[in-house]
CSV table of C-alpha atoms in Angstrom, one decimal:
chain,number,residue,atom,x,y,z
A,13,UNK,CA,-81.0,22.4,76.7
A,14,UNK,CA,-77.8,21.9,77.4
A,15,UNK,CA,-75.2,20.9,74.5
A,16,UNK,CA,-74.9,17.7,74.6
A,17,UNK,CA,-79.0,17.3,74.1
A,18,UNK,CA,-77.9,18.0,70.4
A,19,UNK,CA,-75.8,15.3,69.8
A,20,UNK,CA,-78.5,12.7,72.6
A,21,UNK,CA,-80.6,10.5,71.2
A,22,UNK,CA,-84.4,11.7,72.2
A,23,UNK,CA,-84.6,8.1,74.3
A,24,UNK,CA,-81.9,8.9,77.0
A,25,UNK,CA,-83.6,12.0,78.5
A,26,UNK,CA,-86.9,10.0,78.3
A,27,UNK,CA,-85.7,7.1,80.3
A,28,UNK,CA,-83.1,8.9,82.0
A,29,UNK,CA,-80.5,6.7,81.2
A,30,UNK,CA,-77.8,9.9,81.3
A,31,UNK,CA,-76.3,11.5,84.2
A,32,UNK,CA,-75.9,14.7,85.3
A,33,UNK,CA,-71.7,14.0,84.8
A,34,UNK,CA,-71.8,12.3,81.7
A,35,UNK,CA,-73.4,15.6,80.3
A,36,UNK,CA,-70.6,17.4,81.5
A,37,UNK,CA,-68.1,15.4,80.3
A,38,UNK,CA,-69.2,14.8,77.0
A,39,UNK,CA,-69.3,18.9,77.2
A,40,UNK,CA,-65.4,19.0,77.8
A,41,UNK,CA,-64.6,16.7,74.7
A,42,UNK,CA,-66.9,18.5,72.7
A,43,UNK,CA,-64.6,22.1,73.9
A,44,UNK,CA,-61.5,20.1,73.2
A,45,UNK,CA,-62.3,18.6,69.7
A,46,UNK,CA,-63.6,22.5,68.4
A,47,UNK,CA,-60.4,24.2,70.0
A,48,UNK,CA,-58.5,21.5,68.0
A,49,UNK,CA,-60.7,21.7,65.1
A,50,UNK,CA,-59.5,25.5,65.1
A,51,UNK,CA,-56.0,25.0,65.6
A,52,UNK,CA,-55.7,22.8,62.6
A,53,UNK,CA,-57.5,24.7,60.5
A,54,UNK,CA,-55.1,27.8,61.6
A,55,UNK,CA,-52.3,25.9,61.1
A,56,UNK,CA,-53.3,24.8,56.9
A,57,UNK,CA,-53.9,28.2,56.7
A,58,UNK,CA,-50.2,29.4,58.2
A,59,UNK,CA,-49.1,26.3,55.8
A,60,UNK,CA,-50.9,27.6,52.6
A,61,UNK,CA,-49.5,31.1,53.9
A,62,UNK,CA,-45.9,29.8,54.3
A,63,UNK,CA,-45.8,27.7,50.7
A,64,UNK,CA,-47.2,30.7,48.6
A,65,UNK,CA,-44.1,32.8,50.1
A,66,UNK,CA,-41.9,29.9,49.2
A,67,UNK,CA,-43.5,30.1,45.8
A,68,UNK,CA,-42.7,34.0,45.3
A,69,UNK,CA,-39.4,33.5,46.8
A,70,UNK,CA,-38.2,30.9,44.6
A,71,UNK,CA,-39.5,33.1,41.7
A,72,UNK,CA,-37.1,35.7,42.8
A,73,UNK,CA,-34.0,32.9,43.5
A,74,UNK,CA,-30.9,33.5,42.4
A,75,UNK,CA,-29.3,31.3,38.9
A,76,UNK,CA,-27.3,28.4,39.9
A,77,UNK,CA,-23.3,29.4,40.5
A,78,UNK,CA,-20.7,29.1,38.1
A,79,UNK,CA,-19.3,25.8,38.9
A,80,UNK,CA,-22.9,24.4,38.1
A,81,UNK,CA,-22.5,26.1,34.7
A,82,UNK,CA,-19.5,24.9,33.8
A,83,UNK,CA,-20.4,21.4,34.8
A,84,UNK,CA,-23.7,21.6,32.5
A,85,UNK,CA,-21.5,22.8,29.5
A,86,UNK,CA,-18.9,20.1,30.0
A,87,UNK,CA,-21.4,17.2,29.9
A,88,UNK,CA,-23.4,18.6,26.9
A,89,UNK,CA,-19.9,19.0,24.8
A,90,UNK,CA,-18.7,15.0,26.3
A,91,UNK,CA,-22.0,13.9,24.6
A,92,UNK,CA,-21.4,16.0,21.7
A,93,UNK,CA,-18.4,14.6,20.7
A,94,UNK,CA,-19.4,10.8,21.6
A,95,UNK,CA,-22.2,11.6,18.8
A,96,UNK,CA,-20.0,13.1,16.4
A,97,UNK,CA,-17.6,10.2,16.9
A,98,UNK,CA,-19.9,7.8,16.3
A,99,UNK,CA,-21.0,9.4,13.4
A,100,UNK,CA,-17.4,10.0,12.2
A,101,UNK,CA,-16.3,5.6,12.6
A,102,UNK,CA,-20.2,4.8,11.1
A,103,UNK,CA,-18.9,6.9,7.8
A,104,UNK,CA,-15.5,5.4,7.9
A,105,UNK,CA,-16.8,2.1,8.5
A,106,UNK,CA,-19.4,2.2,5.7
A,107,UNK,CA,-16.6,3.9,3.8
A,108,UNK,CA,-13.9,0.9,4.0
A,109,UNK,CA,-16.4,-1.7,2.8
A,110,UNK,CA,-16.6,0.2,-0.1
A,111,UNK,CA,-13.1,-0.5,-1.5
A,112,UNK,CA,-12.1,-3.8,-3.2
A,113,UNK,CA,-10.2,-5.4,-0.6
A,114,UNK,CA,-11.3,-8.7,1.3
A,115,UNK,CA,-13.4,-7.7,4.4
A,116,UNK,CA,-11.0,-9.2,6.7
A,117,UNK,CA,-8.7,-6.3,5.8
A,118,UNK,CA,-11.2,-3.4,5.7
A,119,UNK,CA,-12.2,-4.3,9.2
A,120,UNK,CA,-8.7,-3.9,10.6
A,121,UNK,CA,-8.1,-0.4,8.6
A,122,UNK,CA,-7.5,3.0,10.7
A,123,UNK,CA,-8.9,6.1,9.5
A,124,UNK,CA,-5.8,7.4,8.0
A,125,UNK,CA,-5.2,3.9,6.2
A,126,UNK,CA,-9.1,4.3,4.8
A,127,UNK,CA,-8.4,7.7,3.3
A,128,UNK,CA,-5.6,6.8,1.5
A,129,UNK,CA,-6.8,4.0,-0.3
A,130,UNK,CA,-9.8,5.7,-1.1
A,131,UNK,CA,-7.8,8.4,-2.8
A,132,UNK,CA,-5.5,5.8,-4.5
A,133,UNK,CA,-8.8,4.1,-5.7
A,134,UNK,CA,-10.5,7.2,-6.9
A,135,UNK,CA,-7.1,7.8,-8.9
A,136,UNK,CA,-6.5,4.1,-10.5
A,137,UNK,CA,-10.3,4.6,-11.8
A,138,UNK,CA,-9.1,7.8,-13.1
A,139,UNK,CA,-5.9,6.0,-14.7
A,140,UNK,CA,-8.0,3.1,-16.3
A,141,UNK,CA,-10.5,5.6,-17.6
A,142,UNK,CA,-8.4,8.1,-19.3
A,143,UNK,CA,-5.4,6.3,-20.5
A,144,UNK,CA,-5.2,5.3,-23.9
A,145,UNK,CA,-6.4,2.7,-24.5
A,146,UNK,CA,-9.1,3.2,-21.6
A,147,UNK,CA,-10.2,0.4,-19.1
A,148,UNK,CA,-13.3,1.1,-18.1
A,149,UNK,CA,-15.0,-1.8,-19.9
A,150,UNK,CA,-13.0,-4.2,-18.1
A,151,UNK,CA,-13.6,-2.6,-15.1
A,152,UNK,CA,-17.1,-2.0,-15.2
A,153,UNK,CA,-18.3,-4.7,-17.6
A,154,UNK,CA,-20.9,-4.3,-20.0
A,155,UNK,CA,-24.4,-5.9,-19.9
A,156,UNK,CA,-24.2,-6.7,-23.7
A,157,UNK,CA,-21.1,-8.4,-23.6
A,158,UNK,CA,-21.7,-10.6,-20.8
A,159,UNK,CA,-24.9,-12.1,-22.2
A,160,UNK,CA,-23.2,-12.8,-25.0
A,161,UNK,CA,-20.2,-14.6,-23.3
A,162,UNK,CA,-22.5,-16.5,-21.3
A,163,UNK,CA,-24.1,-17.5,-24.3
A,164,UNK,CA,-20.8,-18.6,-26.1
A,165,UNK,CA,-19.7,-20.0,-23.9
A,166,UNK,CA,-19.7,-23.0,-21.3
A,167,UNK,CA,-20.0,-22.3,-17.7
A,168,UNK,CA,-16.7,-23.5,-17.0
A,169,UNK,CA,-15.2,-21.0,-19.3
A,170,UNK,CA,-17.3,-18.0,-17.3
A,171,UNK,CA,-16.1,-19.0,-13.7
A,172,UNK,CA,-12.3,-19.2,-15.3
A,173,UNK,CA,-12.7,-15.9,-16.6
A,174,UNK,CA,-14.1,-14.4,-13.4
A,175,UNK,CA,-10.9,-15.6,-11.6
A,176,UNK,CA,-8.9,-15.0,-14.4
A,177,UNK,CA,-6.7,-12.2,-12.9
A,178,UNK,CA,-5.9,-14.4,-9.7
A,179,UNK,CA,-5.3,-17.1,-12.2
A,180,UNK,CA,-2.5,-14.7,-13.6
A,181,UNK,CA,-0.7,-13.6,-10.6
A,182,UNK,CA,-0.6,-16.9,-9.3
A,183,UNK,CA,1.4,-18.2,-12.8
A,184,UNK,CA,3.8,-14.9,-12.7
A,185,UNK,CA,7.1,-14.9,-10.9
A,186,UNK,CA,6.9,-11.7,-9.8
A,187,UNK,CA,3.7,-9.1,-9.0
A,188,UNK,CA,1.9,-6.3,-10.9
A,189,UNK,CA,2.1,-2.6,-9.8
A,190,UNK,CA,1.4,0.7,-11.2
A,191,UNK,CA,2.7,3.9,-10.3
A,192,UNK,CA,1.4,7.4,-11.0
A,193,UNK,CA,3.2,10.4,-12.4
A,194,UNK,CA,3.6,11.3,-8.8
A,195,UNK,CA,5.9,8.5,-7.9
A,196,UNK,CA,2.7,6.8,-5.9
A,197,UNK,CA,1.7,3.6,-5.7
A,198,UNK,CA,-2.0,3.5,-7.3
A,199,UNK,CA,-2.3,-0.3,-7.1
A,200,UNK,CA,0.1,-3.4,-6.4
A,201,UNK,CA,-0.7,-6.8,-6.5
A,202,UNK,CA,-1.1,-8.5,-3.2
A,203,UNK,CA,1.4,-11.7,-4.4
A,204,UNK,CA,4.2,-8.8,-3.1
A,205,UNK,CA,4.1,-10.3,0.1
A,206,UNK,CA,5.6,-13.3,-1.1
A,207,UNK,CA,8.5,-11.7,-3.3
A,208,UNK,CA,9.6,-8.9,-0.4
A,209,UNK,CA,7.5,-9.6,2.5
A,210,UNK,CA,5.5,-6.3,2.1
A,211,UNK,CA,2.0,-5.9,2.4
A,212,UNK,CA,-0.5,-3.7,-0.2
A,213,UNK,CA,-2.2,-2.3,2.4
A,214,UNK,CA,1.3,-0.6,3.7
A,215,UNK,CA,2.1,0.3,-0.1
A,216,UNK,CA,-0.8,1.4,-1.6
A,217,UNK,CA,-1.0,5.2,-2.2
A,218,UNK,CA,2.4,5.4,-0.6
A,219,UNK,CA,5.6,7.0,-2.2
A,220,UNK,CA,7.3,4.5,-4.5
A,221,UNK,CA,10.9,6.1,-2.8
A,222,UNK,CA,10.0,5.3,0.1
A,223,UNK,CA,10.5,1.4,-0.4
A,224,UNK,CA,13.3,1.6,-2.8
A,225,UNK,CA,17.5,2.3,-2.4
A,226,UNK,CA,18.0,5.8,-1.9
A,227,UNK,CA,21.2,5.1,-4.6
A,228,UNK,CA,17.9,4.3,-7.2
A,229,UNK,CA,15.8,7.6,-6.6
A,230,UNK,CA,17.2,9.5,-9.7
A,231,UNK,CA,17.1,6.4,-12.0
A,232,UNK,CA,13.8,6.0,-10.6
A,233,UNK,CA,12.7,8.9,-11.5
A,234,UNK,CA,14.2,9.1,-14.8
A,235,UNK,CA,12.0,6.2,-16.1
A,236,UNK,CA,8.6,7.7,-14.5
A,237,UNK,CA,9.3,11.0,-16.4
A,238,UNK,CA,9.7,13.1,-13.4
A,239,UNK,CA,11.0,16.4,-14.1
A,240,UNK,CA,14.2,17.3,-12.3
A,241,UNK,CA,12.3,20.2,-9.9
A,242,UNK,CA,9.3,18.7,-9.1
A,243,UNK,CA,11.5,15.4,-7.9
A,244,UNK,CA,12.0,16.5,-4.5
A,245,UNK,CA,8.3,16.7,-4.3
A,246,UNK,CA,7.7,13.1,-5.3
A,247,UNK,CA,10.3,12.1,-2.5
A,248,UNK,CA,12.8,11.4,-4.7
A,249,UNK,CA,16.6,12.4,-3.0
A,250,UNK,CA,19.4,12.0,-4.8
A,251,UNK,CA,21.9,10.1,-2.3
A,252,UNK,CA,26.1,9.8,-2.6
A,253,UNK,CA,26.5,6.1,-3.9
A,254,UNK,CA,28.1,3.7,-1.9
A,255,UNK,CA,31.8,2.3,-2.4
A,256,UNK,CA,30.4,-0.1,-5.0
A,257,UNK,CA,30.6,3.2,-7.1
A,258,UNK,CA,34.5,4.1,-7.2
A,259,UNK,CA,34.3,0.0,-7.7
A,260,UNK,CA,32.1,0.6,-10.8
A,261,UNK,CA,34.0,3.4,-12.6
A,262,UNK,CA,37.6,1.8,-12.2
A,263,UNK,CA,36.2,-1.3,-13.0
A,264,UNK,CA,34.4,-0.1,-16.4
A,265,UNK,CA,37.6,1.9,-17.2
A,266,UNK,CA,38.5,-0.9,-19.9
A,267,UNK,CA,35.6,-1.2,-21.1
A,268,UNK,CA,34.7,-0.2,-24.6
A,269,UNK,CA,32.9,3.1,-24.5
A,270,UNK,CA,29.3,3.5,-25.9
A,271,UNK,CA,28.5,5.3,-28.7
A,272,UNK,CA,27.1,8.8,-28.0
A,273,UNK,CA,23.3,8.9,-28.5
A,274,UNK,CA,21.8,12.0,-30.3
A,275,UNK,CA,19.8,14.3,-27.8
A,276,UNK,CA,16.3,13.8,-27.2
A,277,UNK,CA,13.1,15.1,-25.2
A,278,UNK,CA,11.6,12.8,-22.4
A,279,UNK,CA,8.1,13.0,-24.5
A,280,UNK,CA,10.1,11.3,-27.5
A,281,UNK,CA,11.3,8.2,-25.4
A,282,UNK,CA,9.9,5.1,-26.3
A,283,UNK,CA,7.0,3.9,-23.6
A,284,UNK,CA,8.7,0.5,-22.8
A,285,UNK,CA,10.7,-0.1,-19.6
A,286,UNK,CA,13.4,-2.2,-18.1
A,287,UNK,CA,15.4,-1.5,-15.4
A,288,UNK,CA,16.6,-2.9,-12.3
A,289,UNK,CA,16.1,-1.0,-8.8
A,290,UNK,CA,16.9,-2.7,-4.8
A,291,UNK,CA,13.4,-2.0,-3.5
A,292,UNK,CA,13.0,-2.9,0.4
A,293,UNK,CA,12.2,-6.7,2.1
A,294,UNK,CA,11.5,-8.2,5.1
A,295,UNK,CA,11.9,-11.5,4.1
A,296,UNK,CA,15.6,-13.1,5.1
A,297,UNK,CA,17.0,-16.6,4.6
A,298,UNK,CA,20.1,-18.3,6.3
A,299,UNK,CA,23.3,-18.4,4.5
A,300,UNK,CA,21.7,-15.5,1.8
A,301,UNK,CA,24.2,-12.6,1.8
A,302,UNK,CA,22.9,-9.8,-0.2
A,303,UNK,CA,24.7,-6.8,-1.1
A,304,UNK,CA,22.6,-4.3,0.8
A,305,UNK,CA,20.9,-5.0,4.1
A,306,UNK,CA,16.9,-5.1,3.5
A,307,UNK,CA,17.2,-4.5,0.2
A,308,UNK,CA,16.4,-7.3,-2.7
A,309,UNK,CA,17.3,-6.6,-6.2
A,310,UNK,CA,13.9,-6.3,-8.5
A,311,UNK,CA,13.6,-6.5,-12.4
A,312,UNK,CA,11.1,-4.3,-13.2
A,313,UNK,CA,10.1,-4.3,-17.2
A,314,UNK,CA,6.5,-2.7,-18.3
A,315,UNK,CA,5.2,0.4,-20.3
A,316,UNK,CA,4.2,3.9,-19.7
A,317,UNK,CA,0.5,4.2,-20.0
A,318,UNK,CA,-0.3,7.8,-21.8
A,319,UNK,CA,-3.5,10.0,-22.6
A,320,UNK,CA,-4.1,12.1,-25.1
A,321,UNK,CA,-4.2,15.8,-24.7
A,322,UNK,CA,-4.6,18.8,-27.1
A,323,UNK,CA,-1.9,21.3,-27.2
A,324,UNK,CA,-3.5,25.0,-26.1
A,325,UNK,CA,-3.9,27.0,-28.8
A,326,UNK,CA,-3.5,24.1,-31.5
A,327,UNK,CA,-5.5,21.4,-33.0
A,328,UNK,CA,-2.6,18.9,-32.6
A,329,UNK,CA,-2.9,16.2,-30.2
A,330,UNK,CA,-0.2,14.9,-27.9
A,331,UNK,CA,0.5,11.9,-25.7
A,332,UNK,CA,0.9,12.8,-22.2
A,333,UNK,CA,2.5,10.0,-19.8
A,334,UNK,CA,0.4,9.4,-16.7
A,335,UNK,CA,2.4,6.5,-14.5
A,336,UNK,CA,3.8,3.2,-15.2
A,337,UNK,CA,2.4,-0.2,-15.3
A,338,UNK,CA,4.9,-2.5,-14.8
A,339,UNK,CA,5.9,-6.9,-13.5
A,340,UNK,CA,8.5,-6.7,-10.8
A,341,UNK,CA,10.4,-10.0,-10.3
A,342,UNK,CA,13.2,-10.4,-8.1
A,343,UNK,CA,16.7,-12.6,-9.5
A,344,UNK,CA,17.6,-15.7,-8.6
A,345,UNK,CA,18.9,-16.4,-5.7
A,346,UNK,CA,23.1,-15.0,-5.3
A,347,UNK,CA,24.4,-18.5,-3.7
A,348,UNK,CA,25.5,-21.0,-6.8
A,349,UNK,CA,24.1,-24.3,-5.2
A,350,UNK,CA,20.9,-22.9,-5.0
A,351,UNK,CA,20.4,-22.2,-8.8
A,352,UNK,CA,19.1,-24.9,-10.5
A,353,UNK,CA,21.0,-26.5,-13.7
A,354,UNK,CA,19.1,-27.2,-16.5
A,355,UNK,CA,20.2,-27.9,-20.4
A,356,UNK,CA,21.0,-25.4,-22.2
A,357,UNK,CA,22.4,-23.7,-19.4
A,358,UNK,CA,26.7,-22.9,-18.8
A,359,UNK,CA,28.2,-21.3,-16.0
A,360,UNK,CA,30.9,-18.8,-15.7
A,361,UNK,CA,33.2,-17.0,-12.8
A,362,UNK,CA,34.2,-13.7,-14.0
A,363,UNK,CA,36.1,-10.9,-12.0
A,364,UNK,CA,34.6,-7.7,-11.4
A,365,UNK,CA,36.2,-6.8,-14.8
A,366,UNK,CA,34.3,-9.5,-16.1
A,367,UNK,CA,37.4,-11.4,-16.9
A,368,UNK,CA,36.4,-14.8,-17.0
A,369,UNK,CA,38.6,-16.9,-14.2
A,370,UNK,CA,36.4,-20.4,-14.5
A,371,UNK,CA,34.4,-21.9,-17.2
A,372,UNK,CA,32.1,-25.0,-17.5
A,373,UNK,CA,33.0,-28.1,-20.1
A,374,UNK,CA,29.2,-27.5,-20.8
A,375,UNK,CA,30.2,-24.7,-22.9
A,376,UNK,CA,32.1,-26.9,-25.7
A,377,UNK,CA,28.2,-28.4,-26.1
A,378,UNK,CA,26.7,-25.2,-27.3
A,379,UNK,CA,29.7,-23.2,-29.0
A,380,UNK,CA,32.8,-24.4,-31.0
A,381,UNK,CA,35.1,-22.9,-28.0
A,382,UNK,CA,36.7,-24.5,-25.6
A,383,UNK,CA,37.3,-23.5,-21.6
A,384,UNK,CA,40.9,-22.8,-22.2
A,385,UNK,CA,40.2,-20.5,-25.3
A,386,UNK,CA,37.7,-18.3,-22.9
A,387,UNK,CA,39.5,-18.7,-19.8
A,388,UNK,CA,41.5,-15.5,-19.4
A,389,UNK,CA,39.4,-12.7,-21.9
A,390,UNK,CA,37.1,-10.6,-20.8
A,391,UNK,CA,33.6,-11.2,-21.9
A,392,UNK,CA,33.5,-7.8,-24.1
A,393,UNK,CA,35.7,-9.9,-26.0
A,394,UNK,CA,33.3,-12.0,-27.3
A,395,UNK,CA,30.0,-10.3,-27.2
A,396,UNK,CA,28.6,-8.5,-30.8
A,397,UNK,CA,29.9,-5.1,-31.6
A,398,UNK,CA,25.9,-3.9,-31.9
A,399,UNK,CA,25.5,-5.0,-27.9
A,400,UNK,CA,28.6,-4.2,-26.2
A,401,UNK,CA,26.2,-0.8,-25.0
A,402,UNK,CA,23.6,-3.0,-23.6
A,403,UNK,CA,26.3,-5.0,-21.8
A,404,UNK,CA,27.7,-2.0,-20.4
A,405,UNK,CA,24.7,-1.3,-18.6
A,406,UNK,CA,24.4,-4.2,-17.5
A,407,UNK,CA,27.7,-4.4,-16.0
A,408,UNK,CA,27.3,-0.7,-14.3
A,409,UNK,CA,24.1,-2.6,-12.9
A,410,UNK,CA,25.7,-5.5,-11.6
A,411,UNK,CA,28.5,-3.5,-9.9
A,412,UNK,CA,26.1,-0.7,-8.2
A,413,UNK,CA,23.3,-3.0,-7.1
A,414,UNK,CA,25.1,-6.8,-6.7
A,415,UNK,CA,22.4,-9.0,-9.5
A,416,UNK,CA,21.5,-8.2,-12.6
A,417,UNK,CA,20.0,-9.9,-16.1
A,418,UNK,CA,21.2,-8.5,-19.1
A,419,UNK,CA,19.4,-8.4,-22.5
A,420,UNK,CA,19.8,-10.6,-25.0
A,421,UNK,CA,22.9,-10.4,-27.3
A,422,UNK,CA,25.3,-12.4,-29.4
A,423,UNK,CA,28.1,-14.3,-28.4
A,424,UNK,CA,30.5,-15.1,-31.5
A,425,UNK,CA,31.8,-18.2,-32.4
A,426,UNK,CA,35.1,-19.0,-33.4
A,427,UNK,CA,34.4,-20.3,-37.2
A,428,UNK,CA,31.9,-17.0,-37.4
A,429,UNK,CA,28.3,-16.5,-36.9
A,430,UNK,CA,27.3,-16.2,-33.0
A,431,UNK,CA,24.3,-17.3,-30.6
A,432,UNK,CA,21.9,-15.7,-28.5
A,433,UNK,CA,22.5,-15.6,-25.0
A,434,UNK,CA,21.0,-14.2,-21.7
A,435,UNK,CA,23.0,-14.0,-18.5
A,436,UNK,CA,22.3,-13.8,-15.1
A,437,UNK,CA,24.7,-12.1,-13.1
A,438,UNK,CA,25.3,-12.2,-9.1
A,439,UNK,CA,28.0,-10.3,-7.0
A,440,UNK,CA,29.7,-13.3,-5.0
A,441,UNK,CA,31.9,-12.2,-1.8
A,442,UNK,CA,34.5,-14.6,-0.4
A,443,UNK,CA,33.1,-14.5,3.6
A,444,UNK,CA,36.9,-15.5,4.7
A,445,UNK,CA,38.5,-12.8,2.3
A,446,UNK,CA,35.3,-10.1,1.9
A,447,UNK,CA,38.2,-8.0,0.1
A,448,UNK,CA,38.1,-10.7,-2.5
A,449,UNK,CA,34.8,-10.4,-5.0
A,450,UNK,CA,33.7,-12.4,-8.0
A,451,UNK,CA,30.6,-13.1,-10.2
A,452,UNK,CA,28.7,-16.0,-10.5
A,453,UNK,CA,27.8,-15.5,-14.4
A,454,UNK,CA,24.7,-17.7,-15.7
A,455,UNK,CA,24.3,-18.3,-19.6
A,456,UNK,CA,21.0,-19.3,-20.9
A,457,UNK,CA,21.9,-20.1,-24.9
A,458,UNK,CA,18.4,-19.4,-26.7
């Protein structure tokens, strides 16, 4: 039987419907189709072959080149850092809503700003707490207390109190500031922006000499306690004065000199203060001349806040000064048609001798003198023998820093007795003669 009667169907050799040709070619096809067959089934084989020595090879490759290495390393460090960073602004972020500042403030903070008011925070909590007596019960608040206030009291009462201290820095003429031992500012009201122009952001946990006249460091320094070596650590430089000086001492020359005061330790000082310092300002008006450039005359009166502190080796207890809490409010303005004139009020012109050169009528209303029986003394002439120190200072004030108020003190009258009197004092300069100088001199009678 030939090959192809195994693929027939029985009925074709029984009817002889195949030929003798289509045998043979369906022979051929069947050849072809096995020797294809064959080659294809070498050719999976050489495949199989040829991947299984790609397989081996590619065991034994080589490691990628150094390029490819470097590469690898600089992307894993890049991401590395954008997670750290991330990390680091999600900390400061949750860091800056922390402190007591309005959010539109914290939002705008850089990192360096965050830190230090964090730090001057953590140290005004540290002042309230430990200074005598402590504030942490105004700070903190006490359940107790409150139910009972809200008990007491109406609810109108409790919302006034809760805005109480805005309440206050809106009525003073001035804003509230306290300063560490350090010379730093641990907190300042944010009504400074309206008195100098400055913001707290910029001044808080800054260096108090930083914003003030370099001719005020030492002074400064004096009423924060500083001791003379650790000074130039606070910031504090002592600077040469300006010409205002040589003004000052020729100018006191005649003065009656003060008594001498006995010698005493910083620790025995009293804890009340009031000075006058030229601190910086960006606020400028037309027509205002001050004496310094950027500088604004400030009247700074508050009290040393002090903890007490055993002395090693003793039982005794001591009071040791921490910083100052003080009001700063600046003069009146220096031009004379800008103060306003109210009763009990008199105006002088005095020389820088404060030799008075003009006096009001006004003055024959409070006193039993008349404008042509002051006209031509100096002021030291009548002032009280007990305040002619204090109105020394005063005048050394006026003449280094260009405003000043003095104390109160007695004026004496001509038939005896005398009357209390403040004064506000203002350097005037003739802009057409600047050689020539004056003072405006303001008397409040009390």
């Amino acid at each position: 039987m030939t090959p192809f009667s195994v693929f027939a169907p029985p009925f074709a050799f029984s009817h002889g419907f195949v030929s003798e040709s289509v045998i043979s070619s369906a022979n051929c096809s069947l050849r072809a189709g096995i020797a294809i067959g064959r080659r294809t089934s070498n050719h999976a084989i050489c495949h199989g072959e040829a991947c299984e020595r790609g397989g081996r090879q590619g065991l034994l490759a080589k490691p990628p080149t150094l390029p490819c290495l470097q590469n690898l390393r600089k992307e894993k460090s890049r991401n590395a850092a954008r997670s750290r960073r991330g990390k680091e602004n999600f900390e400061f972020f949750e860091l800056a809503k922390m402190l007591p500042l309005p959010g539109a403030i914290t939002s705008q903070l850089d990192k360096a700003s965050v830190i230090r008011l964090t730090i001057s925070y953590l140290h005004m909590r540290t002042f309230a707490s430990q200074g005598d007596p402590p504030w942490s019960p105004l700070l903190e608040g006490d359940s107790n207390c409150s139910k009972v206030r809200r008990s007491s009291h109406s609810l109108a009462t409790d919302m006034f109190e809760q805005h109480l201290g805005a309440h206050l820095l809106q009525s003073l003429d001035g804003c509230v500031f306290v300063v560490s031992q350090e010379g730093r500012f641990l907190y300042i009201s944010e009504t400074v922006s309206i008195y100098l122009g400055l913001s707290l952001v910029e001044l808080t946990g800054s260096s108090v000499f930083d914003y003030i006249h370099p001719a005020d460091h030492v002074e400064m320094a004096e009423r924060l306690g500083i001791r003379p070596h650790l000074r130039a650590e606070a910031g504090c430089h002592t600077a040469p004065e300006s010409a205002s000086s040589s003004a000052s001492t020729s100018s006191l020359a005649g003065t009656p000199e003060p008594a001498p005061s006995s010698p005493h330790s910083p620790a025995d000082d009293p804890p009340d203060r009031g000075f006058f310092i030229r601190m910086k300002s960006t606020l400028t008006k037309r027509g205002l001349h001050v004496k310094s450039s950027g500088y604004k005359v400030i009247h700074v009166t508050g009290r040393i806040r002090c903890r007490p502190a055993l002395v090693p080796g003793s039982t005794r207890s001591v009071r040791r000064p921490m910083g100052l809490v003080a009001l700063a409010h600046t003069l009146p303005p220096s031009t004379l048609n800008e103060v306003r004139m109210e009763s009990h009020m008199f105006v002088f012109r005095v020389n820088m001798d404060l030799q008075v050169t003009y006096c009001e009528n006004r003055i024959s209303e409070y006193m039993d003198l008349t404008p042509a029986e002051v006209v031509g003394h100096t002021c030291y002439h009548f002032i009280h023998v007990e305040d002619l120190e204090n109105l020394r200072q005063s005048h050394e004030d006026l003449l280094r820093k260009g405003q000043v108020v003095t104390g109160y003190y007695r004026w004496l009258q001509r038939r005896g007795g005398y009357l209390w009197i403040q004064s506000t004092a203002t350097v005037s300069i003739n802009h057409k003669a600047p050689h020539e100088r004056n003072v405006i001199w303001v008397n409040y009678v009390l």
